[in-house]
Amino acid sequence: MYVVTMNWNKLTSDAQLDAIKEESARQPVLIFKHSTSCSISAMALSRMERNWSDQLGVKPYYLDLLANRPISRKIESEFGVEHESPQVLLIRNGQCIYDASHMSISFAGLQQAV
């Protein structure tokens, strides 16, 4: 069986959010907000990784909430999406066009939004 591994880009600074907005004009960008101490977050992350396909054309970013909590607050204000954990946001043309949290996080939902 062939297993696809996601090439996560780590989101570790506020400045990266401006770059993400610019990138999202060329291709959709996924932000996955993950709490490393939460089993629900670990399950949602695992489901996303198991189903991931680079053919979707989405660039994935991973935010470790425990290490980078201020960035999560900045994401909330920049994109107008109330913070939850775990949470995914799909950014296109500098705007959040899709978000999901907890058990609603799925690759199928992401595919439909793209």
Tab-separated table of N, CA, C and O in Angstrom:
chain	number	residue	atom	x	y	z
A	1	MET	N	0.842	-1.186	0.000
A	1	MET	CA	0.000	0.000	0.000
A	1	MET	C	0.881	1.242	0.000
A	1	MET	O	1.841	1.338	0.752
A	2	TYR	N	0.557	2.200	-0.849
A	2	TYR	CA	1.295	3.452	-0.953
A	2	TYR	C	0.726	4.453	0.044
A	2	TYR	O	-0.478	4.674	0.097
A	3	VAL	N	1.596	5.023	0.851
A	3	VAL	CA	1.157	5.991	1.851
A	3	VAL	C	1.708	7.367	1.482
A	3	VAL	O	2.899	7.536	1.252
A	4	VAL	N	0.820	8.335	1.403
A	4	VAL	CA	1.214	9.715	1.115
A	4	VAL	C	1.510	10.398	2.436
A	4	VAL	O	0.727	10.290	3.383
A	5	THR	N	2.635	11.062	2.521
A	5	THR	CA	2.911	11.836	3.718
A	5	THR	C	2.727	13.304	3.381
A	5	THR	O	3.109	13.764	2.308
A	6	MET	N	2.118	13.998	4.301
A	6	MET	CA	1.894	15.426	4.081
A	6	MET	C	3.192	16.178	4.311
A	6	MET	O	3.925	15.882	5.242
A	7	ASN	N	3.441	17.141	3.482
A	7	ASN	CA	4.592	18.015	3.651
A	7	ASN	C	4.117	19.275	4.359
A	7	ASN	O	3.844	20.286	3.724
A	8	TRP	N	3.974	19.164	5.685
A	8	TRP	CA	3.503	20.292	6.471
A	8	TRP	C	4.509	21.422	6.450
A	8	TRP	O	5.706	21.204	6.532
A	9	ASN	N	4.012	22.635	6.368
A	9	ASN	CA	4.810	23.847	6.535
A	9	ASN	C	4.468	24.366	7.918
A	9	ASN	O	3.296	24.577	8.229
A	10	LYS	N	5.468	24.538	8.754
A	10	LYS	CA	5.200	24.982	10.119
A	10	LYS	C	4.890	26.469	10.151
A	10	LYS	O	5.598	27.282	9.575
A	11	LEU	N	3.818	26.799	10.846
A	11	LEU	CA	3.393	28.187	11.033
A	11	LEU	C	3.877	28.597	12.419
A	11	LEU	O	3.361	28.116	13.431
A	12	THR	N	4.881	29.480	12.457
A	12	THR	CA	5.516	29.809	13.729
A	12	THR	C	5.630	31.311	13.987
A	12	THR	O	6.165	31.705	15.013
A	13	SER	N	5.150	32.143	13.048
A	13	SER	CA	5.248	33.587	13.276
A	13	SER	C	4.073	34.334	12.647
A	13	SER	O	3.510	33.891	11.648
A	14	ASP	N	3.743	35.459	13.260
A	14	ASP	CA	2.685	36.333	12.725
A	14	ASP	C	2.992	36.754	11.294
A	14	ASP	O	2.092	36.856	10.459
A	15	ALA	N	4.267	37.014	11.015
A	15	ALA	CA	4.671	37.495	9.693
A	15	ALA	C	4.297	36.497	8.596
A	15	ALA	O	4.013	36.902	7.465
A	16	GLN	N	4.262	35.221	8.915
A	16	GLN	CA	3.901	34.213	7.921
A	16	GLN	C	2.457	34.377	7.446
A	16	GLN	O	2.134	33.968	6.333
A	17	LEU	N	1.594	34.965	8.269
A	17	LEU	CA	0.191	35.135	7.865
A	17	LEU	C	0.070	36.041	6.646
A	17	LEU	O	-0.759	35.802	5.772
A	18	ASP	N	0.904	37.084	6.566
A	18	ASP	CA	0.904	37.943	5.379
A	18	ASP	C	1.344	37.153	4.153
A	18	ASP	O	0.757	37.283	3.072
A	19	ALA	N	2.364	36.316	4.317
A	19	ALA	CA	2.842	35.485	3.205
A	19	ALA	C	1.762	34.489	2.783
A	19	ALA	O	1.574	34.236	1.592
A	20	ILE	N	1.040	33.929	3.752
A	20	ILE	CA	-0.033	32.982	3.452
A	20	ILE	C	-1.128	33.666	2.644
A	20	ILE	O	-1.643	33.109	1.682
A	21	LYS	N	-1.469	34.880	3.026
A	21	LYS	CA	-2.482	35.621	2.262
A	21	LYS	C	-2.031	35.809	0.821
A	21	LYS	O	-2.815	35.639	-0.112
A	22	GLU	N	-0.760	36.161	0.623
A	22	GLU	CA	-0.231	36.332	-0.739
A	22	GLU	C	-0.216	35.012	-1.492
A	22	GLU	O	-0.611	34.951	-2.657
A	23	GLU	N	0.238	33.955	-0.836
A	23	GLU	CA	0.263	32.623	-1.464
A	23	GLU	C	-1.120	32.187	-1.899
A	23	GLU	O	-1.278	31.528	-2.935
A	24	SER	N	-2.121	32.528	-1.085
A	24	SER	CA	-3.477	32.055	-1.353
A	24	SER	C	-4.084	32.664	-2.616
A	24	SER	O	-5.125	32.202	-3.073
A	25	ALA	N	-3.421	33.657	-3.190
A	25	ALA	CA	-3.865	34.197	-4.482
A	25	ALA	C	-3.452	33.260	-5.618
A	25	ALA	O	-4.059	33.261	-6.683
A	26	ARG	N	-2.413	32.452	-5.373
A	26	ARG	CA	-1.907	31.523	-6.386
A	26	ARG	C	-2.431	30.104	-6.203
A	26	ARG	O	-2.602	29.369	-7.166
A	27	GLN	N	-2.647	29.710	-4.951
A	27	GLN	CA	-3.163	28.379	-4.653
A	27	GLN	C	-3.825	28.424	-3.269
A	27	GLN	O	-3.426	29.213	-2.417
A	28	PRO	N	-4.837	27.596	-3.056
A	28	PRO	CA	-5.469	27.571	-1.738
A	28	PRO	C	-4.472	27.127	-0.668
A	28	PRO	O	-3.566	26.331	-0.942
A	29	VAL	N	-4.650	27.630	0.533
A	29	VAL	CA	-3.772	27.316	1.660
A	29	VAL	C	-4.621	26.782	2.810
A	29	VAL	O	-5.659	27.361	3.138
A	30	LEU	N	-4.168	25.689	3.405
A	30	LEU	CA	-4.830	25.099	4.570
A	30	LEU	C	-4.029	25.448	5.821
A	30	LEU	O	-2.810	25.305	5.838
A	31	ILE	N	-4.727	25.909	6.854
A	31	ILE	CA	-4.104	26.075	8.166
A	31	ILE	C	-4.766	25.062	9.097
A	31	ILE	O	-5.991	25.057	9.246
A	32	PHE	N	-3.955	24.190	9.681
A	32	PHE	CA	-4.449	23.204	10.648
A	32	PHE	C	-3.961	23.628	12.020
A	32	PHE	O	-2.768	23.646	12.289
A	33	LYS	N	-4.902	24.013	12.891
A	33	LYS	CA	-4.582	24.420	14.257
A	33	LYS	C	-4.701	23.188	15.150
A	33	LYS	O	-5.788	22.639	15.309
A	34	HIS	N	-3.560	22.772	15.709
A	34	HIS	CA	-3.473	21.499	16.419
A	34	HIS	C	-3.002	21.697	17.856
A	34	HIS	O	-2.006	22.372	18.100
A	35	SER	N	-3.734	21.093	18.783
A	35	SER	CA	-3.304	21.056	20.180
A	35	SER	C	-2.638	19.712	20.421
A	35	SER	O	-3.283	18.667	20.347
A	36	THR	N	-1.341	19.752	20.700
A	36	THR	CA	-0.565	18.522	20.862
A	36	THR	C	-0.956	17.740	22.117
A	36	THR	O	-0.549	16.596	22.267
A	37	SER	N	-1.767	18.327	23.001
A	37	SER	CA	-2.169	17.628	24.223
A	37	SER	C	-3.607	17.104	24.159
A	37	SER	O	-4.116	16.589	25.149
A	38	CYS	N	-4.244	17.203	23.002
A	38	CYS	CA	-5.663	16.845	22.874
A	38	CYS	C	-5.832	15.623	21.975
A	38	CYS	O	-5.393	15.622	20.823
A	39	SER	N	-6.514	14.600	22.487
A	39	SER	CA	-6.699	13.375	21.706
A	39	SER	C	-7.628	13.601	20.504
A	39	SER	O	-7.442	12.985	19.450
A	40	ILE	N	-8.619	14.473	20.630
A	40	ILE	CA	-9.501	14.775	19.498
A	40	ILE	C	-8.697	15.449	18.390
A	40	ILE	O	-8.852	15.142	17.209
A	41	SER	N	-7.810	16.347	18.770
A	41	SER	CA	-6.966	17.024	17.794
A	41	SER	C	-6.043	16.026	17.098
A	41	SER	O	-5.871	16.067	15.878
A	42	ALA	N	-5.480	15.098	17.866
A	42	ALA	CA	-4.605	14.074	17.289
A	42	ALA	C	-5.366	13.201	16.294
A	42	ALA	O	-4.849	12.859	15.228
A	43	MET	N	-6.614	12.869	16.622
A	43	MET	CA	-7.423	12.049	15.729
A	43	MET	C	-7.745	12.816	14.439
A	43	MET	O	-7.660	12.262	13.340
A	44	ALA	N	-8.119	14.093	14.562
A	44	ALA	CA	-8.434	14.896	13.376
A	44	ALA	C	-7.206	15.054	12.489
A	44	ALA	O	-7.300	14.961	11.253
A	45	LEU	N	-6.052	15.259	13.100
A	45	LEU	CA	-4.802	15.375	12.343
A	45	LEU	C	-4.505	14.070	11.608
A	45	LEU	O	-4.178	14.080	10.419
A	46	SER	N	-4.640	12.967	12.296
A	46	SER	CA	-4.382	11.661	11.694
A	46	SER	C	-5.319	11.390	10.517
A	46	SER	O	-4.885	10.919	9.458
A	47	ARG	N	-6.602	11.707	10.681
A	47	ARG	CA	-7.560	11.501	9.585
A	47	ARG	C	-7.196	12.348	8.370
A	47	ARG	O	-7.302	11.892	7.228
A	48	MET	N	-6.786	13.585	8.609
A	48	MET	CA	-6.406	14.460	7.500
A	48	MET	C	-5.183	13.889	6.787
A	48	MET	O	-5.141	13.812	5.561
A	49	GLU	N	-4.188	13.476	7.567
A	49	GLU	CA	-2.960	12.949	6.969
A	49	GLU	C	-3.202	11.648	6.205
A	49	GLU	O	-2.628	11.437	5.141
A	50	ARG	N	-4.041	10.773	6.732
A	50	ARG	CA	-4.311	9.487	6.064
A	50	ARG	C	-5.008	9.667	4.723
A	50	ARG	O	-4.843	8.855	3.821
A	51	ASN	N	-5.806	10.716	4.595
A	51	ASN	CA	-6.592	10.921	3.377
A	51	ASN	C	-6.006	11.958	2.432
A	51	ASN	O	-6.552	12.192	1.352
A	52	TRP	N	-4.927	12.589	2.821
A	52	TRP	CA	-4.361	13.704	2.070
A	52	TRP	C	-3.940	13.298	0.658
A	52	TRP	O	-3.463	12.192	0.421
A	53	SER	N	-4.105	14.228	-0.271
A	53	SER	CA	-3.617	14.064	-1.636
A	53	SER	C	-3.056	15.401	-2.114
A	53	SER	O	-3.762	16.411	-2.090
A	54	ASP	N	-1.792	15.388	-2.510
A	54	ASP	CA	-1.179	16.610	-3.040
A	54	ASP	C	-1.866	17.072	-4.317
A	54	ASP	O	-1.763	18.224	-4.707
A	55	GLN	N	-2.586	16.152	-4.973
A	55	GLN	CA	-3.281	16.502	-6.217
A	55	GLN	C	-4.381	17.530	-5.978
A	55	GLN	O	-4.849	18.160	-6.916
A	56	LEU	N	-4.766	17.726	-4.740
A	56	LEU	CA	-5.779	18.723	-4.415
A	56	LEU	C	-5.272	20.134	-4.700
A	56	LEU	O	-6.055	21.038	-4.955
A	57	GLY	N	-3.941	20.303	-4.678
A	57	GLY	CA	-3.366	21.610	-4.995
A	57	GLY	C	-3.421	22.607	-3.852
A	57	GLY	O	-3.414	23.812	-4.074
A	58	VAL	N	-3.490	22.104	-2.629
A	58	VAL	CA	-3.577	22.951	-1.439
A	58	VAL	C	-2.250	22.879	-0.684
A	58	VAL	O	-1.707	21.796	-0.484
A	59	LYS	N	-1.742	24.022	-0.262
A	59	LYS	CA	-0.511	24.049	0.532
A	59	LYS	C	-0.883	24.000	2.011
A	59	LYS	O	-1.579	24.879	2.500
A	60	PRO	N	-0.428	22.954	2.750
A	60	PRO	CA	-0.827	22.804	4.146
A	60	PRO	C	0.158	23.441	5.141
A	60	PRO	O	1.366	23.251	5.047
A	61	TYR	N	-0.405	24.179	6.079
A	61	TYR	CA	0.358	24.745	7.189
A	61	TYR	C	-0.141	24.138	8.486
A	61	TYR	O	-1.336	23.929	8.664
A	62	TYR	N	0.799	23.907	9.399
A	62	TYR	CA	0.524	23.286	10.691
A	62	TYR	C	0.876	24.279	11.791
A	62	TYR	O	1.992	24.810	11.829
A	63	LEU	N	-0.087	24.560	12.670
A	63	LEU	CA	0.141	25.457	13.799
A	63	LEU	C	0.031	24.668	15.094
A	63	LEU	O	-1.037	24.131	15.419
A	64	ASP	N	1.133	24.580	15.825
A	64	ASP	CA	1.156	23.967	17.148
A	64	ASP	C	0.630	25.017	18.124
A	64	ASP	O	1.305	25.990	18.441
A	65	LEU	N	-0.597	24.822	18.575
A	65	LEU	CA	-1.249	25.824	19.419
A	65	LEU	C	-0.559	26.037	20.758
A	65	LEU	O	-0.513	27.155	21.256
A	66	LEU	N	-0.031	24.987	21.340
A	66	LEU	CA	0.600	25.137	22.647
A	66	LEU	C	1.881	25.963	22.548
A	66	LEU	O	2.202	26.727	23.458
A	67	ALA	N	2.595	25.832	21.454
A	67	ALA	CA	3.848	26.571	21.278
A	67	ALA	C	3.633	27.966	20.688
A	67	ALA	O	4.500	28.833	20.824
A	68	ASN	N	2.486	28.180	20.023
A	68	ASN	CA	2.277	29.430	19.273
A	68	ASN	C	0.878	30.015	19.460
A	68	ASN	O	0.251	30.444	18.503
A	69	ARG	N	0.398	30.061	20.683
A	69	ARG	CA	-0.962	30.538	20.945
A	69	ARG	C	-1.239	31.947	20.403
A	69	ARG	O	-2.316	32.205	19.862
A	70	PRO	N	-0.297	32.901	20.494
A	70	PRO	CA	-0.586	34.248	19.970
A	70	PRO	C	-0.905	34.259	18.466
A	70	PRO	O	-1.694	35.076	18.004
A	71	ILE	N	-0.323	33.327	17.721
A	71	ILE	CA	-0.592	33.268	16.280
A	71	ILE	C	-2.050	32.863	16.046
A	71	ILE	O	-2.706	33.378	15.146
A	72	SER	N	-2.566	31.984	16.888
A	72	SER	CA	-3.964	31.573	16.755
A	72	SER	C	-4.894	32.764	16.962
A	72	SER	O	-5.877	32.915	16.235
A	73	ARG	N	-4.580	33.607	17.920
A	73	ARG	CA	-5.407	34.805	18.136
A	73	ARG	C	-5.329	35.736	16.930
A	73	ARG	O	-6.319	36.340	16.528
A	74	LYS	N	-4.154	35.840	16.337
A	74	LYS	CA	-3.976	36.676	15.145
A	74	LYS	C	-4.785	36.096	13.971
A	74	LYS	O	-5.408	36.842	13.211
A	75	ILE	N	-4.785	34.784	13.816
A	75	ILE	CA	-5.572	34.123	12.762
A	75	ILE	C	-7.051	34.456	12.946
A	75	ILE	O	-7.740	34.776	11.980
A	76	GLU	N	-7.511	34.404	14.185
A	76	GLU	CA	-8.912	34.702	14.487
A	76	GLU	C	-9.268	36.118	14.029
A	76	GLU	O	-10.283	36.331	13.369
A	77	SER	N	-8.407	37.089	14.329
A	77	SER	CA	-8.713	38.473	13.942
A	77	SER	C	-8.496	38.716	12.447
A	77	SER	O	-9.272	39.432	11.822
A	78	GLU	N	-7.490	38.100	11.854
A	78	GLU	CA	-7.200	38.299	10.421
A	78	GLU	C	-8.287	37.720	9.519
A	78	GLU	O	-8.620	38.296	8.498
A	79	PHE	N	-8.801	36.544	9.892
A	79	PHE	CA	-9.723	35.833	9.008
A	79	PHE	C	-11.164	35.810	9.518
A	79	PHE	O	-12.048	35.266	8.858
A	80	GLY	N	-11.401	36.386	10.691
A	80	GLY	CA	-12.760	36.494	11.206
A	80	GLY	C	-13.414	35.173	11.562
A	80	GLY	O	-14.626	35.030	11.448
A	81	VAL	N	-12.602	34.207	11.990
A	81	VAL	CA	-13.117	32.894	12.355
A	81	VAL	C	-12.784	32.642	13.823
A	81	VAL	O	-11.618	32.636	14.199
A	82	GLU	N	-13.823	32.453	14.636
A	82	GLU	CA	-13.631	32.224	16.063
A	82	GLU	C	-12.743	31.009	16.302
A	82	GLU	O	-12.910	29.961	15.676
A	83	HIS	N	-11.803	31.154	17.233
A	83	HIS	CA	-10.848	30.086	17.544
A	83	HIS	C	-11.526	28.843	18.111
A	83	HIS	O	-12.387	28.935	18.979
A	84	GLU	N	-11.141	27.709	17.565
A	84	GLU	CA	-11.488	26.408	18.126
A	84	GLU	C	-10.271	25.518	17.971
A	84	GLU	O	-9.345	25.838	17.226
A	85	SER	N	-10.273	24.404	18.661
A	85	SER	CA	-9.145	23.478	18.574
A	85	SER	C	-9.660	22.058	18.732
A	85	SER	O	-10.363	21.772	19.704
A	86	PRO	N	-9.309	21.200	17.770
A	86	PRO	CA	-8.588	21.473	16.537
A	86	PRO	C	-9.476	22.219	15.542
A	86	PRO	O	-10.696	22.225	15.671
A	87	GLN	N	-8.810	22.820	14.560
A	87	GLN	CA	-9.548	23.607	13.569
A	87	GLN	C	-8.757	23.667	12.273
A	87	GLN	O	-7.532	23.716	12.293
A	88	VAL	N	-9.476	23.662	11.154
A	88	VAL	CA	-8.858	23.907	9.852
A	88	VAL	C	-9.511	25.126	9.220
A	88	VAL	O	-10.709	25.357	9.391
A	89	LEU	N	-8.694	25.887	8.522
A	89	LEU	CA	-9.176	27.021	7.746
A	89	LEU	C	-8.601	26.889	6.345
A	89	LEU	O	-7.420	26.590	6.181
A	90	LEU	N	-9.425	27.095	5.347
A	90	LEU	CA	-8.981	27.105	3.956
A	90	LEU	C	-8.981	28.549	3.493
A	90	LEU	O	-10.010	29.231	3.544
A	91	ILE	N	-7.814	29.017	3.063
A	91	ILE	CA	-7.629	30.410	2.673
A	91	ILE	C	-7.463	30.489	1.162
A	91	ILE	O	-6.645	29.769	0.580
A	92	ARG	N	-8.260	31.346	0.540
A	92	ARG	CA	-8.142	31.595	-0.904
A	92	ARG	C	-8.292	33.103	-1.103
A	92	ARG	O	-9.191	33.727	-0.570
A	93	ASN	N	-7.390	33.659	-1.892
A	93	ASN	CA	-7.394	35.105	-2.166
A	93	ASN	C	-7.455	35.936	-0.889
A	93	ASN	O	-8.170	36.931	-0.809
A	94	GLY	N	-6.713	35.485	0.129
A	94	GLY	CA	-6.596	36.231	1.370
A	94	GLY	C	-7.782	36.133	2.302
A	94	GLY	O	-7.804	36.778	3.344
A	95	GLN	N	-8.776	35.304	1.954
A	95	GLN	CA	-9.991	35.167	2.760
A	95	GLN	C	-10.182	33.710	3.184
A	95	GLN	O	-9.849	32.787	2.434
A	96	CYS	N	-10.774	33.519	4.356
A	96	CYS	CA	-11.127	32.168	4.780
A	96	CYS	C	-12.432	31.788	4.079
A	96	CYS	O	-13.458	32.436	4.283
A	97	ILE	N	-12.375	30.761	3.238
A	97	ILE	CA	-13.563	30.343	2.496
A	97	ILE	C	-14.208	29.086	3.081
A	97	ILE	O	-15.289	28.690	2.659
A	98	TYR	N	-13.513	28.463	4.050
A	98	TYR	CA	-14.019	27.235	4.665
A	98	TYR	C	-13.327	27.047	6.003
A	98	TYR	O	-12.131	27.300	6.116
A	99	ASP	N	-14.094	26.644	6.999
A	99	ASP	CA	-13.477	26.263	8.262
A	99	ASP	C	-14.275	25.126	8.876
A	99	ASP	O	-15.471	24.966	8.601
A	100	ALA	N	-13.601	24.325	9.671
A	100	ALA	CA	-14.234	23.211	10.370
A	100	ALA	C	-13.443	22.955	11.644
A	100	ALA	O	-12.259	23.288	11.730
A	101	SER	N	-14.132	22.363	12.614
A	101	SER	CA	-13.440	22.058	13.859
A	101	SER	C	-13.868	20.692	14.387
A	101	SER	O	-14.877	20.122	13.965
A	102	HIS	N	-13.080	20.192	15.300
A	102	HIS	CA	-13.327	18.939	15.991
A	102	HIS	C	-13.655	17.804	15.020
A	102	HIS	O	-12.929	17.602	14.060
A	103	MET	N	-14.750	17.112	15.235
A	103	MET	CA	-15.089	15.948	14.416
A	103	MET	C	-15.599	16.322	13.023
A	103	MET	O	-15.778	15.453	12.181
A	104	SER	N	-15.809	17.608	12.770
A	104	SER	CA	-16.236	18.046	11.433
A	104	SER	C	-15.064	18.164	10.467
A	104	SER	O	-15.267	18.352	9.275
A	105	ILE	N	-13.849	18.057	10.981
A	105	ILE	CA	-12.669	18.149	10.122
A	105	ILE	C	-12.571	16.876	9.278
A	105	ILE	O	-12.514	15.779	9.814
A	106	SER	N	-12.568	17.054	7.950
A	106	SER	CA	-12.422	15.903	7.070
A	106	SER	C	-11.789	16.337	5.748
A	106	SER	O	-11.969	17.462	5.308
A	107	PHE	N	-11.067	15.422	5.157
A	107	PHE	CA	-10.476	15.695	3.856
A	107	PHE	C	-11.565	15.861	2.813
A	107	PHE	O	-11.473	16.713	1.929
A	108	ALA	N	-12.644	15.078	2.930
A	108	ALA	CA	-13.761	15.195	1.974
A	108	ALA	C	-14.379	16.585	2.007
A	108	ALA	O	-14.683	17.170	0.976
A	109	GLY	N	-14.558	17.134	3.202
A	109	GLY	CA	-15.098	18.488	3.336
A	109	GLY	C	-14.178	19.514	2.716
A	109	GLY	O	-14.622	20.450	2.048
A	110	LEU	N	-12.891	19.319	2.921
A	110	LEU	CA	-11.893	20.200	2.325
A	110	LEU	C	-11.944	20.117	0.807
A	110	LEU	O	-11.931	21.148	0.118
A	111	GLN	N	-12.038	18.907	0.273
A	111	GLN	CA	-12.119	18.713	-1.179
A	111	GLN	C	-13.299	19.484	-1.772
A	111	GLN	O	-13.172	20.109	-2.806
A	112	GLN	N	-14.441	19.411	-1.116
A	112	GLN	CA	-15.629	20.079	-1.613
A	112	GLN	C	-15.436	21.593	-1.614
A	112	GLN	O	-15.924	22.286	-2.502
A	113	ALA	N	-14.737	22.111	-0.618
A	113	ALA	CA	-14.540	23.558	-0.501
A	113	ALA	C	-13.569	24.089	-1.538
A	113	ALA	O	-13.684	25.231	-1.973
A	114	VAL	N	-12.610	23.241	-1.940
A	114	VAL	CA	-11.620	23.676	-2.932
A	114	VAL	C	-12.317	23.803	-4.274
A	114	VAL	O	-12.143	24.700	-5.012
